[in-house]
Coordinates of C-alpha atoms and ligand atoms in Angstrom, one line a residue:
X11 CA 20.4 16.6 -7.8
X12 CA 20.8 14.8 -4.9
X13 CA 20.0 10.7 -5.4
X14 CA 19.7 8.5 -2.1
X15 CA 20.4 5.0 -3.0
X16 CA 20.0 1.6 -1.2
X17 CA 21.4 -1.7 -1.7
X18 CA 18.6 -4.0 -3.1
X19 CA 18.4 -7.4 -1.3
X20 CA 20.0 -6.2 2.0
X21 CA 17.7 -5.2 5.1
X22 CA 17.9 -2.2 6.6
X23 CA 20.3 -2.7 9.7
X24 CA 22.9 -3.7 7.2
X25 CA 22.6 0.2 5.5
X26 CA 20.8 1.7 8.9
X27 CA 22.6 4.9 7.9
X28 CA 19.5 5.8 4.7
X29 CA 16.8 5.1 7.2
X30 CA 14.5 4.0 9.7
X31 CA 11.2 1.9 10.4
X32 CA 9.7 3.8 13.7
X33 CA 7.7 7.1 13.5
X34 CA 9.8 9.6 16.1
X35 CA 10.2 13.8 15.7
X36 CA 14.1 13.0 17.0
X37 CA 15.1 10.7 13.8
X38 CA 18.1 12.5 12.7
X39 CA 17.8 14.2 9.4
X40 CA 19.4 11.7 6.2
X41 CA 19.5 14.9 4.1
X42 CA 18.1 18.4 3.8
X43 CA 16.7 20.1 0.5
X44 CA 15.3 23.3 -0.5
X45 CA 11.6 24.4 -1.4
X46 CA 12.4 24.5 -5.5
X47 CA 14.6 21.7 -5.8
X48 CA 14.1 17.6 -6.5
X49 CA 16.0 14.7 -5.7
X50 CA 15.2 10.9 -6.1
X51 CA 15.0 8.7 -3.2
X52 CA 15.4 5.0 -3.6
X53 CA 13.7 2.3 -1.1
X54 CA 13.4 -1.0 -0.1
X55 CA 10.6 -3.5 -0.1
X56 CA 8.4 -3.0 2.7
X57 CA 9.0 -6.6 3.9
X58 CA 12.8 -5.5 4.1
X59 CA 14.0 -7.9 1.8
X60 CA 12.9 -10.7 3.6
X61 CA 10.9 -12.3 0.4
X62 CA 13.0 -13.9 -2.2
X63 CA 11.8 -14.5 -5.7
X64 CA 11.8 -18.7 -5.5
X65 CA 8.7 -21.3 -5.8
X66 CA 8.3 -21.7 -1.4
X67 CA 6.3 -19.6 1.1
X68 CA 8.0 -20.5 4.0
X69 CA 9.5 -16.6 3.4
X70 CA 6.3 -15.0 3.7
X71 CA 4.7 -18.0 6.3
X72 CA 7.7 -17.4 8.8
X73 CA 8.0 -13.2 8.1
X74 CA 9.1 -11.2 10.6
X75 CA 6.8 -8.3 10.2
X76 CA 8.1 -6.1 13.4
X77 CA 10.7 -4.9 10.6
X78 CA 8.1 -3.5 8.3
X79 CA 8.7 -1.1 6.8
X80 CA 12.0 0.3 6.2
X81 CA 11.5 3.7 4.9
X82 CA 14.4 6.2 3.5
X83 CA 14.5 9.7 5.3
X84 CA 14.0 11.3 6.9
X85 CA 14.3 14.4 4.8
X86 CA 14.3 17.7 5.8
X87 CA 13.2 20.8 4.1
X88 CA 14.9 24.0 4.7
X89 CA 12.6 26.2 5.8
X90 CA 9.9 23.9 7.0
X91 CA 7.9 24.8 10.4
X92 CA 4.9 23.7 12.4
X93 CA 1.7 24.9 10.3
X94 CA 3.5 25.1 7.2
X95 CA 2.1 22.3 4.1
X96 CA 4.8 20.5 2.8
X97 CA 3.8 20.2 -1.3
X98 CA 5.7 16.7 -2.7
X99 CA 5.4 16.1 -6.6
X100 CA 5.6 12.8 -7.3
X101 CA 7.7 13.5 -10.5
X102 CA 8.4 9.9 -11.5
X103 CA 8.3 6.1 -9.9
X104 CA 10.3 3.5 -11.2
X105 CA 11.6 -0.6 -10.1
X106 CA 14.9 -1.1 -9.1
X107 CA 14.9 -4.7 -10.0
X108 CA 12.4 -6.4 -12.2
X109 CA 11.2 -8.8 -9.4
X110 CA 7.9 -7.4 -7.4
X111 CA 6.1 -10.0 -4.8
X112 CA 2.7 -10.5 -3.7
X113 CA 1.4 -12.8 -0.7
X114 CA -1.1 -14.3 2.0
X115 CA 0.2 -13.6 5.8
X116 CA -0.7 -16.5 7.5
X117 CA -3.1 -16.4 10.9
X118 CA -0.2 -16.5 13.4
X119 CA 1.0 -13.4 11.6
X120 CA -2.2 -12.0 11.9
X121 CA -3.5 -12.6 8.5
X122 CA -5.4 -10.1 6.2
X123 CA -9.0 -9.1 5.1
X124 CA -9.9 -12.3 4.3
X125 CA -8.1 -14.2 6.7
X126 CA -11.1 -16.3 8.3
X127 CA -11.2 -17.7 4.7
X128 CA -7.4 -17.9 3.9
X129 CA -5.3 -18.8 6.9
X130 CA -2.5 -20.4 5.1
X131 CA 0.7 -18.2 3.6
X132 CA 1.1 -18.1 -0.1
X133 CA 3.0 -16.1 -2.3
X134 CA 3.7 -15.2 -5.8
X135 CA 6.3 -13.8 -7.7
X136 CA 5.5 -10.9 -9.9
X137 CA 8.2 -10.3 -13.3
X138 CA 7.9 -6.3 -14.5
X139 CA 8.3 -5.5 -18.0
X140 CA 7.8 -2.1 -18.3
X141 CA 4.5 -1.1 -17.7
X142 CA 3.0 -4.8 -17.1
X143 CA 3.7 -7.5 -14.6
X144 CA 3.2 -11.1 -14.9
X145 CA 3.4 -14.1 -12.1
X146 CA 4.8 -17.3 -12.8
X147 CA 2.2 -18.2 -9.8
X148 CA -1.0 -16.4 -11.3
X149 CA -0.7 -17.7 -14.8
X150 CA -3.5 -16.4 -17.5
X151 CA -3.0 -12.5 -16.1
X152 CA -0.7 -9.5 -16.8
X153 CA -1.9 -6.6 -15.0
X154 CA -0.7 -2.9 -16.0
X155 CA 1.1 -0.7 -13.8
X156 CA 0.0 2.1 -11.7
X157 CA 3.4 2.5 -9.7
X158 CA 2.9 4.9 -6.6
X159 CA 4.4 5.0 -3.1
X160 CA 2.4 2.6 -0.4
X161 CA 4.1 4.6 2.4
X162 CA 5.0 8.4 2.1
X163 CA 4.9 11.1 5.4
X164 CA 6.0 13.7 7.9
X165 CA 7.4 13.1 11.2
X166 CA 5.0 13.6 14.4
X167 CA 5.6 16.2 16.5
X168 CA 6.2 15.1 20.5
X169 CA 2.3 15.9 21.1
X170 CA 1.1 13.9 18.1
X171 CA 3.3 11.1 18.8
X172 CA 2.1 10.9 22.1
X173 CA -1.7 11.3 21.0
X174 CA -0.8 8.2 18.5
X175 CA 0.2 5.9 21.7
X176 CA -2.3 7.1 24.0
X177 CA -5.4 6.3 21.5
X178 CA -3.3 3.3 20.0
X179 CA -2.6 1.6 23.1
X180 CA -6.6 0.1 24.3
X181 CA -6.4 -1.5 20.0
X182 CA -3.0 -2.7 21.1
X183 CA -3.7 -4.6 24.6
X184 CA -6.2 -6.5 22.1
X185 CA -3.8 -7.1 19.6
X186 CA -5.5 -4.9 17.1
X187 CA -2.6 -2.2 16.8
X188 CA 1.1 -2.5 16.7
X189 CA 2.5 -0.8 19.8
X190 CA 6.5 0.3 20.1
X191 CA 8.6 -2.6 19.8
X192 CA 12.3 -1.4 20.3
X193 CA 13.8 -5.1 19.9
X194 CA 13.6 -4.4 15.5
X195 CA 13.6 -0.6 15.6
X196 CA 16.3 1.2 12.6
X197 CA 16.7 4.7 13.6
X198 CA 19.3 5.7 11.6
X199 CA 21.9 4.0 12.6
X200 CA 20.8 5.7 16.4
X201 CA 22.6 3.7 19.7
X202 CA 23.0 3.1 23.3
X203 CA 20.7 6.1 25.7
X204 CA 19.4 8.0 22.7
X205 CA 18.2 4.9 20.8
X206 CA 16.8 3.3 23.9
X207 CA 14.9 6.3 24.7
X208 CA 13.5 6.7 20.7
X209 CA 12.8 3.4 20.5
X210 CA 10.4 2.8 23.1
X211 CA 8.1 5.8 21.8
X212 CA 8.9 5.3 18.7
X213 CA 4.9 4.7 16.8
X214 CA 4.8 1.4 14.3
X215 CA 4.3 2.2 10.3
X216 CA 1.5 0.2 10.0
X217 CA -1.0 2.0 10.0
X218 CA -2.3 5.7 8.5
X219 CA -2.0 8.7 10.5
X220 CA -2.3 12.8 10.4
X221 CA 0.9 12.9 9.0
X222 CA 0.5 10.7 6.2
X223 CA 2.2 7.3 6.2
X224 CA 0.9 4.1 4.9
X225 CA -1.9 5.3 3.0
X226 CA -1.3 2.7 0.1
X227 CA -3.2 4.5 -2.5
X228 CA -3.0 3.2 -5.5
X229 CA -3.8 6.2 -7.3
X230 CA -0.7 8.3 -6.1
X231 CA 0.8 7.5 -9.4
X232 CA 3.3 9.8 -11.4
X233 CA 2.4 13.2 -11.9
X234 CA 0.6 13.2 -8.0
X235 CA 0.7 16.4 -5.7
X236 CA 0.5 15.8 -2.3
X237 CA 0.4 18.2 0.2
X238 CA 1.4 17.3 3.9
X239 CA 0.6 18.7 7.2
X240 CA 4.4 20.0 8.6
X241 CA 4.6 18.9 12.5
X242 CA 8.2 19.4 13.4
X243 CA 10.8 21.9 11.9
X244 CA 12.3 20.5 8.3
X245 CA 9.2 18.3 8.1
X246 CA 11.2 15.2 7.9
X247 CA 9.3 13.5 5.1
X248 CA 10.4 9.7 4.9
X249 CA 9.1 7.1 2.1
X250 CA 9.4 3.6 1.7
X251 CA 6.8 0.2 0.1
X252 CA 6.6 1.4 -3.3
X253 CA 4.2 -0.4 -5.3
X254 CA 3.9 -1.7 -9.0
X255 CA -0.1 -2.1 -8.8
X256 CA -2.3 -2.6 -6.1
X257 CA -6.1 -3.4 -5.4
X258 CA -8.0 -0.9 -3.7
X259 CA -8.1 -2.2 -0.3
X260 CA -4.9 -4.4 -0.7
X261 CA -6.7 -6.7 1.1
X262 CA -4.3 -9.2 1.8
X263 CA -2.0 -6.9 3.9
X264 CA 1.1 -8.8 2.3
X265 CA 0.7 -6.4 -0.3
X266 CA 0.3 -5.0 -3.5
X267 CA 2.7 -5.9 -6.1
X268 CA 5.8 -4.8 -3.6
X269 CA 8.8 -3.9 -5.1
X270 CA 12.0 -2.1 -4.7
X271 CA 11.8 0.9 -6.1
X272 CA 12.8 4.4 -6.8
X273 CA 10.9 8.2 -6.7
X274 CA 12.4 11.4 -8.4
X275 CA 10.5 14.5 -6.1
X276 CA 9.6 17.8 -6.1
X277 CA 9.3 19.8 -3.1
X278 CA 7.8 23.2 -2.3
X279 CA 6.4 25.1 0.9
X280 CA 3.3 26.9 1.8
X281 CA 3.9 28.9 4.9
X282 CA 1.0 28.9 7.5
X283 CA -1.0 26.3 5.2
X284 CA -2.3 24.4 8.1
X285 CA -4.7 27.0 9.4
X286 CA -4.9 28.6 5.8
X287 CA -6.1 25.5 4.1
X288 CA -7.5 23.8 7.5
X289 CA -5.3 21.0 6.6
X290 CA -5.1 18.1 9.6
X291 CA -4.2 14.8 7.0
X292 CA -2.7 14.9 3.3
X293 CA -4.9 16.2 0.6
X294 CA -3.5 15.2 -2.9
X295 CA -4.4 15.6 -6.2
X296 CA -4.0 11.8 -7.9
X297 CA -1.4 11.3 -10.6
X298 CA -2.8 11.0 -14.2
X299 CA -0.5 8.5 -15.2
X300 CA -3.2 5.4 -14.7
X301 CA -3.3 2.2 -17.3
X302 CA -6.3 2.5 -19.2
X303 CA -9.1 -0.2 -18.9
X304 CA -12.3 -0.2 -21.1
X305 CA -14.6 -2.8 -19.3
X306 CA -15.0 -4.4 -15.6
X307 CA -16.7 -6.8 -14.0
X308 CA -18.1 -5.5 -10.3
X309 CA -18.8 -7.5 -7.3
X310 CA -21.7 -6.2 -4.6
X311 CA -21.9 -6.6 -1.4
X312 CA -23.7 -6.2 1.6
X313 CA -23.4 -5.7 5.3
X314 CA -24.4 -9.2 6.1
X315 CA -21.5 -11.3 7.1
X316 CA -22.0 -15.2 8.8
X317 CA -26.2 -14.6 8.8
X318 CA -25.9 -11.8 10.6
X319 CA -27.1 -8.4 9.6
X320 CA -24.6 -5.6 10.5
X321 CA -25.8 -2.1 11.1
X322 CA -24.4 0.0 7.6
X323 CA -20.8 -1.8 7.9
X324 CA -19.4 -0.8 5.1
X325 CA -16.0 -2.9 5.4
X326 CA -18.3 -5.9 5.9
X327 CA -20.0 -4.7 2.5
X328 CA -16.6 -4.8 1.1
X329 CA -15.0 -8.0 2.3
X330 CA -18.4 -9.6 1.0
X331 CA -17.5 -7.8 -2.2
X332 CA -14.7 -9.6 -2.0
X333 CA -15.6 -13.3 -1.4
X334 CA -17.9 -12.6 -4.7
X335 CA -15.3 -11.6 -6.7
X336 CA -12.9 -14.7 -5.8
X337 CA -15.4 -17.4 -5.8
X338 CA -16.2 -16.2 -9.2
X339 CA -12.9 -15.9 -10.5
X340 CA -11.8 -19.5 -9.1
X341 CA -14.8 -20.7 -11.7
X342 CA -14.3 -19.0 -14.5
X343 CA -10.6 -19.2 -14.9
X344 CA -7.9 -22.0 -13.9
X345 CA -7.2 -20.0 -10.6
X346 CA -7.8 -21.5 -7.1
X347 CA -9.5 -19.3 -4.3
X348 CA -5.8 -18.2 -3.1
X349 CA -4.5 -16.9 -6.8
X350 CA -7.6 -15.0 -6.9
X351 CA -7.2 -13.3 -3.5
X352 CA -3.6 -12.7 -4.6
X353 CA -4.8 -11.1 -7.7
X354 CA -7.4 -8.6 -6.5
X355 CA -4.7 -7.5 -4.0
X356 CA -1.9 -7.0 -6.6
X357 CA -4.3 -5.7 -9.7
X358 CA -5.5 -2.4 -10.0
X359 CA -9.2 -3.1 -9.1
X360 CA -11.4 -0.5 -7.8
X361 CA -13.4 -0.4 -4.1
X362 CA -16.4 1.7 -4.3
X363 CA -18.9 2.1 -1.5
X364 CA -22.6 2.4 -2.8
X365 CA -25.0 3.5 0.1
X366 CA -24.0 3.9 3.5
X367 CA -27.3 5.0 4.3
X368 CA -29.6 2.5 3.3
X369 CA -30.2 1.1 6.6
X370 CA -29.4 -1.3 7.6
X371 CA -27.6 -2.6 4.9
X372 CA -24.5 -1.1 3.2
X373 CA -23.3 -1.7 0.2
X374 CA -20.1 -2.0 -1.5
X375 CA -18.7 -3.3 -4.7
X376 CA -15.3 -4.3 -6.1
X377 CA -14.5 -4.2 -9.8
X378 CA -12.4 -5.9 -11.9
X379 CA -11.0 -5.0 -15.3
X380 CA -11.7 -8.1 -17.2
X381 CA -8.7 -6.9 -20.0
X382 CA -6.2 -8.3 -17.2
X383 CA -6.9 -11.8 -18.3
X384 CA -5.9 -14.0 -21.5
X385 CA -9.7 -15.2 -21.8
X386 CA -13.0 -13.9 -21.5
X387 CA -13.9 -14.1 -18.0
X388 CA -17.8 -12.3 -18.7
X389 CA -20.9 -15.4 -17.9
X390 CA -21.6 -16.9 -21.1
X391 CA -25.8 -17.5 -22.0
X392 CA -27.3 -18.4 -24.4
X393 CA -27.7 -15.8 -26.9
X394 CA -23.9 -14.9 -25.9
X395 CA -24.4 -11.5 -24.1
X396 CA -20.5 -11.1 -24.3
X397 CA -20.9 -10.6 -28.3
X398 CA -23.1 -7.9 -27.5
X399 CA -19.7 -6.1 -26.5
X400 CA -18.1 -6.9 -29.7
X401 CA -15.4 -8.3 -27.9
X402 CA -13.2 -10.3 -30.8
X403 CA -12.9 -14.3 -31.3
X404 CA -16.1 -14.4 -28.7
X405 CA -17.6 -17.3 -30.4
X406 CA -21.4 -17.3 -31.1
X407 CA -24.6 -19.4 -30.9
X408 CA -26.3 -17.8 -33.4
X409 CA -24.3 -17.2 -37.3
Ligands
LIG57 ZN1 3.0 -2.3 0.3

């Protein structure tokens, strides 16, 4: 079986020759496999090593994030043609070292969900034991894994790559989308003409697209079956930010619990499953492999942001959510505002939308597993509701 490795702790120009960090159909192929077989694939942290595991946040505060993210592939399947679904077990996702990382972008790097609240960088250190993680800088937690790839897709086709740029580049004259940047581009260890060329087409991995890419779904765990839309002979699937945990959402856009990591695949073909299936985007079916939580504490909120009411925005309703959550974690435990942000973004907490029809006000909540911390984090009255749970040690007002 065929097993792609990188070299922890060294950015990708230094081992250009596993991968790339540009979406482009004429990436040269790392590898080829057949429908039938596996291999594991190994990849970086999406920030391309650039965070270290020490006590400052100048790393994250002064990040170049035009080298996000480096991904390993692109690999092609034999086979593989336009129309075809490209079926990807996730077979099993591991860390390569026991160090994963969580942060706060800071507003010159454009922030993250909550940015209007929380301009300033931060960052914490996660360790990974296993199947929990703990943080030196979010002390009183240890959240369970749910490891799963942030990043995993197909290559564009010419015509889809050029759809991308055209629809991409009114967001991108306002600074809300990521245009090509060929300054930072790793295309496989591509040079001179043929890189200049790629490079300035090239599409940014930021964001989600038909083909896949950075979904960051928490819940493509171990034991996941994607299935891919195939755009370009081989398919050319490329994966890279592998997560520990993350918070659906991952509202602080510097992450989940990021981490260098390592996935053992499956791959097999269905011919013609594009028009079959009417498959445009991945469809998956989510891993099973989730940690187990038996009670949580949920957040609403509405589409009123500021005093003003929004027409049924639901990522208003969410970031609201949000807010809720943190202020009331920053009073019930010894965490400020910014661990708590940093904690919903790393822990696997869940985003639900309510109504989006109950005009004019959406509704959204965000839940927390209250097992994730050392003390009870549930409001305390009177009568001690929390007993009511049976939860152990809860003292109570009554004998
Ligand atoms: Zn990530």
């Amino acid at each position: 079986m065929q097993h792609i490795k990188i070299k922890p702790g060294a950015p990708l120009s230094e081992q250009a020759e596993i991968g790339h960090n540009r979406w482009h159909p004429d990436i040269p192929e790392l590898t080829s496999v057949k429908p039938g077989e596996e291999m594991i694939l190994e990849c970086l942290d999406f920030l391309d090593a650039q965070i270290k595991d020490t006590d400052s946040v100048n790393d994250v505060r002064d990040v170049d994030l035009t080298r996000a993210h480096p991904l390993t592939g692109p690999i092609h399947v034999e086979g593989a043609e336009p129309g075809d679904i490209l079926v990807v077990d996730l077979l099993d996702i591991r860390y390569i070292t026991p160090v994963g990382f969580s942060g706060i972008f800071a507003k010159e790097n454009g922030g993250g969900f909550l940015v209007d609240t929380f301009p300033d960088a931060d960052k914490a250190i996660w360790n990974l034991h296993g199947m929990h993680a703990t943080s030196r800088h979010i002390p009183g937690v240890r959240i369970g894994a749910m490891m799963h790839p942030g990043l995993i897709g197909t290559l564009p086709s010419h015509d889809l790559l050029r759809e991308w740029n055209r629809r991409e580049a009114p967001l991108g004259a306002k600074k809300q989308a990521n245009m090509p940047y060929a300054e930072t581009a790793v295309l496989r260890g591509l040079k001179g003409a043929e890189f200049d060329r790629i490079a300035a087409e090239a599409a940014r991995t930021v964001p989600p697209r038909e083909h896949g890419g950075n979904l960051d779904i928490k819940n493509l765990t171990i034991g996941s079956r994607i299935y891919f839309p195939v755009y370009v002979k081989g398919a050319g699937l490329s994966m890279g930010d592998l997560h520990f945990s993350q918070g659906d959402g991952e509202i602080s856009f510097c992450g989940a619990v990021e981490m260098d990591g390592a996935a053992h695949l499956g791959f097999d073909l269905i011919k013609g499953g594009m028009a079959k299936y009417g498959i445009t985007a991945p469809i998956y079916v989510p891993g099973k492999h989730d940690v187990r939580y038996d009670e949580w504490l949920s957040f609403t909120g509405i589409s009123v942001e500021n005093r003003v009411n929004t027409y049924l925005d639901a990522t208003v309703a969410y970031r609201q959510a949000c807010l809720a959550a943190i202020d009331y974690i920053s009073r019930v435990t010894d965490l400020s505002p910014a661990q708590a942000y940093m904690l919903l973004t790393a822990a696997p907490v869940e985003g639900r939308y309510g109504g989006v029809v109950d005009l004019p006000n959406a509704s959204a909540s965000v839940s927390i597993p209250t097992g994730i911390f050392d003390t009870n984090i549930l409001p305390q009255g009177a009568l001690n509701e929390a007993a009511h749970y049976g939860r152990p040690g809860v003292k109570t007002t009554r004998g």
